[in-house]
mmCIF file of C-alpha atoms in Angstrom:
data_model
loop_
_atom_site.group_PDB
_atom_site.id
_atom_site.type_symbol
_atom_site.label_atom_id
_atom_site.label_comp_id
_atom_site.label_asym_id
_atom_site.label_seq_id
_atom_site.Cartn_x
_atom_site.Cartn_y
_atom_site.Cartn_z
ATOM 1 C CA MET A 1 46.269 43.704 91.651
ATOM 2 C CA THR A 2 43.207 44.768 89.529
ATOM 3 C CA LYS A 3 41.312 47.867 89.476
ATOM 4 C CA LEU A 4 38.348 45.794 90.933
ATOM 5 C CA GLY A 5 40.622 44.360 93.611
ATOM 6 C CA TRP A 6 41.899 47.559 94.396
ATOM 7 C CA SER A 7 38.031 48.378 95.010
ATOM 8 C CA ILE A 8 37.356 45.726 96.703
ATOM 9 C CA LEU A 9 40.723 46.041 99.277
ATOM 10 C CA ALA A 10 39.569 49.811 99.865
ATOM 11 C CA ILE A 11 36.126 48.691 101.139
ATOM 12 C CA ILE A 12 37.338 45.963 103.097
ATOM 13 C CA LEU A 13 39.508 48.933 104.907
ATOM 14 C CA ILE A 14 36.766 51.266 104.993
ATOM 15 C CA GLY A 15 34.233 48.944 106.650
ATOM 16 C CA LEU A 16 37.134 47.092 109.238
ATOM 17 C CA ALA A 17 37.892 51.471 110.042
ATOM 18 C CA ALA A 18 33.995 52.262 110.295
ATOM 19 C CA PHE A 19 33.386 49.008 112.333
ATOM 20 C CA GLY A 20 36.804 50.022 114.823
ATOM 21 C CA SER A 21 34.982 52.969 115.055
ATOM 22 C CA MET A 22 32.068 52.135 116.860
ATOM 23 C CA LEU A 23 33.366 50.219 119.483
ATOM 24 C CA SER A 24 32.903 51.685 122.718
ATOM 25 C CA PHE A 25 35.706 49.754 124.911
ATOM 26 C CA GLY A 26 39.726 51.113 124.822
ATOM 27 C CA SER A 27 39.643 55.593 125.124
ATOM 28 C CA GLY A 28 38.536 57.303 122.383
ATOM 29 C CA GLU A 29 42.275 58.222 121.300
ATOM 30 C CA HIS A 30 43.199 54.447 120.886
ATOM 31 C CA ARG A 31 40.012 54.119 118.649
ATOM 32 C CA ALA A 32 40.928 57.549 116.801
ATOM 33 C CA SER A 33 44.312 56.216 116.351
ATOM 34 C CA ALA A 34 42.902 52.717 114.843
ATOM 35 C CA VAL A 35 41.161 54.237 112.263
ATOM 36 C CA ALA A 36 43.973 56.475 111.325
ATOM 37 C CA ARG A 37 46.257 53.470 110.625
ATOM 38 C CA VAL A 38 43.269 51.694 108.768
ATOM 39 C CA GLN A 39 43.046 55.150 106.993
ATOM 40 C CA ALA A 40 46.774 55.042 106.319
ATOM 41 C CA LYS A 41 47.077 51.268 105.044
ATOM 42 C CA LEU A 42 44.080 52.370 102.296
ATOM 43 C CA GLU A 43 46.400 55.346 101.495
ATOM 44 C CA GLN A 44 49.647 53.204 101.149
ATOM 45 C CA SER A 45 48.149 49.920 98.950
ATOM 46 C CA ALA A 46 45.158 52.493 96.707
ATOM 47 C CA PRO A 47 47.028 53.434 93.434
ATOM 48 C CA ASP A 48 47.355 56.612 93.082
ATOM 49 C CA ASN A 49 46.762 56.734 89.107
ATOM 50 C CA ALA A 50 45.053 59.650 87.010
ATOM 51 C CA GLY A 51 45.577 57.037 84.186
ATOM 52 C CA VAL A 52 42.481 55.216 85.435
ATOM 53 C CA LEU A 53 39.649 57.078 85.225
ATOM 54 C CA VAL A 54 35.876 56.897 84.966
ATOM 55 C CA VAL A 55 34.172 59.067 82.432
ATOM 56 C CA PRO A 56 32.190 61.361 84.911
ATOM 57 C CA VAL A 57 29.018 61.722 83.069
ATOM 58 C CA ALA A 58 26.420 59.121 83.321
ATOM 59 C CA GLY A 59 26.223 57.583 79.999
ATOM 60 C CA VAL A 60 28.627 59.210 77.907
ATOM 61 C CA GLN A 61 31.135 57.200 76.012
ATOM 62 C CA ARG A 62 34.887 57.943 75.849
ATOM 63 C CA ALA A 63 33.971 58.394 71.784
ATOM 64 C CA ALA A 64 31.720 60.882 72.439
ATOM 65 C CA LEU A 65 34.349 63.250 74.378
ATOM 66 C CA ILE A 66 35.609 66.394 72.894
ATOM 67 C CA ASP A 67 39.278 67.979 73.335
ATOM 68 C CA SER A 68 38.497 71.552 75.137
ATOM 69 C CA TRP A 69 41.781 72.029 76.699
ATOM 70 C CA GLY A 70 43.110 75.387 75.423
ATOM 71 C CA ASP A 71 40.254 76.636 74.212
ATOM 72 C CA ALA A 72 40.009 80.741 74.579
ATOM 73 C CA ARG A 73 37.756 81.915 77.060
ATOM 74 C CA GLY A 74 36.206 84.702 78.877
ATOM 75 C CA GLY A 75 36.761 86.539 75.373
ATOM 76 C CA GLY A 76 40.150 85.270 74.707
ATOM 77 C CA THR A 77 41.218 86.273 77.967
ATOM 78 C CA ARG A 78 42.132 83.087 79.392
ATOM 79 C CA ALA A 79 42.591 79.329 78.241
ATOM 80 C CA HIS A 80 40.069 76.401 78.934
ATOM 81 C CA HIS A 81 42.173 74.313 81.428
ATOM 82 C CA GLY A 82 39.683 71.434 81.378
ATOM 83 C CA ILE A 83 37.161 69.491 79.362
ATOM 84 C CA ASP A 84 33.243 70.389 78.669
ATOM 85 C CA ILE A 85 31.140 67.530 78.818
ATOM 86 C CA MET A 86 27.736 68.432 76.801
ATOM 87 C CA ALA A 87 24.667 66.265 78.808
ATOM 88 C CA PRO A 88 21.192 66.952 79.462
ATOM 89 C CA GLY A 89 20.497 69.097 83.045
ATOM 90 C CA GLY A 90 20.572 66.719 85.994
ATOM 91 C CA THR A 91 22.438 63.718 84.479
ATOM 92 C CA PRO A 92 24.265 62.039 87.290
ATOM 93 C CA VAL A 93 27.705 63.407 87.747
ATOM 94 C CA VAL A 94 30.031 60.395 89.099
ATOM 95 C CA ALA A 95 33.748 60.579 90.440
ATOM 96 C CA ALA A 96 36.306 59.739 87.722
ATOM 97 C CA ALA A 97 38.686 58.424 90.605
ATOM 98 C CA ALA A 98 38.486 57.254 94.255
ATOM 99 C CA GLY A 99 39.283 60.084 96.689
ATOM 100 C CA ALA A 100 37.954 62.202 99.914
ATOM 101 C CA VAL A 101 35.704 65.217 98.790
ATOM 102 C CA GLU A 102 38.210 68.063 99.324
ATOM 103 C CA LYS A 103 36.025 70.881 98.880
ATOM 104 C CA LEU A 104 32.316 72.188 97.997
ATOM 105 C CA PHE A 105 32.024 75.243 96.272
ATOM 106 C CA HIS A 106 30.686 77.802 95.067
ATOM 107 C CA SER A 107 32.211 80.522 92.600
ATOM 108 C CA ASN A 108 31.075 82.995 89.961
ATOM 109 C CA LEU A 109 33.327 81.087 87.315
ATOM 110 C CA GLY A 110 32.768 77.320 88.115
ATOM 111 C CA GLY A 111 28.967 77.624 89.897
ATOM 112 C CA THR A 112 28.587 74.483 92.175
ATOM 113 C CA THR A 113 31.350 72.536 92.143
ATOM 114 C CA ILE A 114 33.442 69.869 94.051
ATOM 115 C CA TYR A 115 37.186 68.966 94.413
ATOM 116 C CA VAL A 116 37.974 65.704 94.802
ATOM 117 C CA ARG A 117 41.706 64.929 96.391
ATOM 118 C CA SER A 118 43.124 61.440 95.281
ATOM 119 C CA PRO A 119 43.916 59.403 98.197
ATOM 120 C CA ARG A 120 47.354 59.837 97.789
ATOM 121 C CA ARG A 121 47.261 63.450 97.465
ATOM 122 C CA GLY A 122 48.643 63.659 94.804
ATOM 123 C CA TRP A 123 45.565 64.677 92.031
ATOM 124 C CA ILE A 124 42.680 66.833 92.205
ATOM 125 C CA TYR A 125 39.560 66.425 90.559
ATOM 126 C CA TYR A 126 37.490 69.130 90.166
ATOM 127 C CA TYR A 127 33.423 69.254 88.702
ATOM 128 C CA ALA A 128 31.987 72.383 87.816
ATOM 129 C CA HIS A 129 28.732 73.611 86.603
ATOM 130 C CA LEU A 130 26.708 71.597 88.667
ATOM 131 C CA SER A 131 22.796 71.724 89.428
ATOM 132 C CA GLY A 132 23.483 69.920 92.620
ATOM 133 C CA TYR A 133 25.203 67.661 94.675
ATOM 134 C CA ALA A 134 24.370 64.141 95.782
ATOM 135 C CA PRO A 135 22.075 63.799 98.851
ATOM 136 C CA GLY A 136 24.141 63.646 101.497
ATOM 137 C CA LEU A 137 27.464 64.511 99.815
ATOM 138 C CA HIS A 138 30.225 66.200 102.476
ATOM 139 C CA GLU A 139 33.659 67.823 102.580
ATOM 140 C CA GLY A 140 35.392 64.645 104.081
ATOM 141 C CA GLN A 141 33.693 62.367 102.575
ATOM 142 C CA VAL A 142 35.563 59.056 101.054
ATOM 143 C CA VAL A 143 34.018 58.449 97.106
ATOM 144 C CA ARG A 144 34.352 55.438 95.024
ATOM 145 C CA ALA A 145 35.076 55.922 91.411
ATOM 146 C CA GLY A 146 31.872 55.721 89.695
ATOM 147 C CA GLN A 147 29.884 56.957 92.391
ATOM 148 C CA THR A 148 27.298 59.880 91.929
ATOM 149 C CA ILE A 149 28.422 62.641 93.336
ATOM 150 C CA GLY A 150 26.522 65.447 91.738
ATOM 151 C CA TYR A 151 24.032 66.499 88.843
ATOM 152 C CA VAL A 152 25.118 68.137 85.460
ATOM 153 C CA GLY A 153 24.020 71.801 85.409
ATOM 154 C CA ASP A 154 24.606 75.664 84.035
ATOM 155 C CA THR A 155 25.620 77.072 86.960
ATOM 156 C CA GLY A 156 28.897 79.865 86.873
ATOM 157 C CA ASP A 157 29.584 81.331 83.611
ATOM 158 C CA ALA A 158 28.438 78.586 81.809
ATOM 159 C CA GLY A 159 24.913 80.363 80.326
ATOM 160 C CA PRO A 160 21.368 79.084 80.904
ATOM 161 C CA GLY A 161 20.145 75.784 79.262
ATOM 162 C CA ASN A 162 24.020 75.292 78.395
ATOM 163 C CA THR A 163 23.860 72.287 80.726
ATOM 164 C CA HIS A 164 27.161 70.732 80.484
ATOM 165 C CA LEU A 165 30.160 69.221 83.731
ATOM 166 C CA HIS A 166 33.312 71.295 83.099
ATOM 167 C CA PHE A 167 35.785 68.778 84.291
ATOM 168 C CA SER A 168 39.432 69.493 85.319
ATOM 169 C CA MET A 169 42.309 67.813 86.992
ATOM 170 C CA THR A 170 45.356 69.005 88.746
ATOM 171 C CA ARG A 171 48.448 67.452 90.356
ATOM 172 C CA THR A 172 49.217 68.302 93.335
ATOM 173 C CA GLY A 173 51.935 67.743 96.115
ATOM 174 C CA ALA A 174 50.468 66.299 99.448
ATOM 175 C CA ALA A 175 51.020 69.519 101.011
ATOM 176 C CA ASP A 176 49.004 71.814 98.134
ATOM 177 C CA GLY A 177 45.543 73.205 98.971
ATOM 178 C CA TRP A 178 42.455 72.273 96.947
ATOM 179 C CA TRP A 179 43.180 75.622 94.806
ATOM 180 C CA GLN A 180 46.700 74.682 93.999
ATOM 181 C CA GLY A 181 49.171 72.710 91.709
ATOM 182 C CA GLN A 182 49.207 71.854 88.220
ATOM 183 C CA ASP A 183 46.748 71.386 85.677
ATOM 184 C CA VAL A 184 46.978 68.465 83.340
ATOM 185 C CA ASN A 185 44.607 68.222 80.378
ATOM 186 C CA PRO A 186 41.864 65.099 80.990
ATOM 187 C CA PHE A 187 41.323 64.669 77.686
ATOM 188 C CA PRO A 188 43.820 62.186 76.879
ATOM 189 C CA VAL A 189 43.446 59.891 80.521
ATOM 190 C CA LEU A 190 39.863 60.463 79.712
ATOM 191 C CA ALA A 191 39.291 59.045 76.088
ATOM 192 C CA GLY A 192 42.244 56.327 76.660
ATOM 193 C CA LYS A 193 44.556 57.937 74.485
ATOM 194 C CA ALA A 194 47.445 58.397 77.101
ATOM 195 C CA ALA A 195 48.511 56.986 80.560
ATOM 196 C CA GLY A 196 47.911 60.734 81.630
ATOM 197 C CA ARG A 197 51.631 60.804 83.108
#
């Protein structure tokens, strides 16, 4: 099935789950189990392929991306585990892939950040240095690829006026927390140079 087909199927299943949760007949447990069954079906049918990602900054072309993976950071004390996508402050940041918002977080290094976990829990997509979140964005929210989730900024250690998105991805086990997993260079996947496996 094509990416468009998977997206349409996901929207239909989410709509059915939302409709089912609004029905007033039956017990609360019955409604909750029906929603859980639809969600499980969505997770089984949704691709969990990090090889198909949207460039996470609106208007930025794949050819404009620069691989900064492994570059020195913190005065040479650590390596860069992601790529920086330069853009004017306030440019929409979009979900690189479908998933659920696992964590909204503020840190000294990343500033205003978002962690989105893929449907089968195999990947975490990390968005950092945001100027803010899209209106209404909340933990647990399901997002689709290309949906605006935040805005480019310079929070954290980006430095005033150094507006960009730090984007990274982590391969995770189903039981791993949002802060765990193995970092993977997102550049080849975003730039269309490899399947990301």
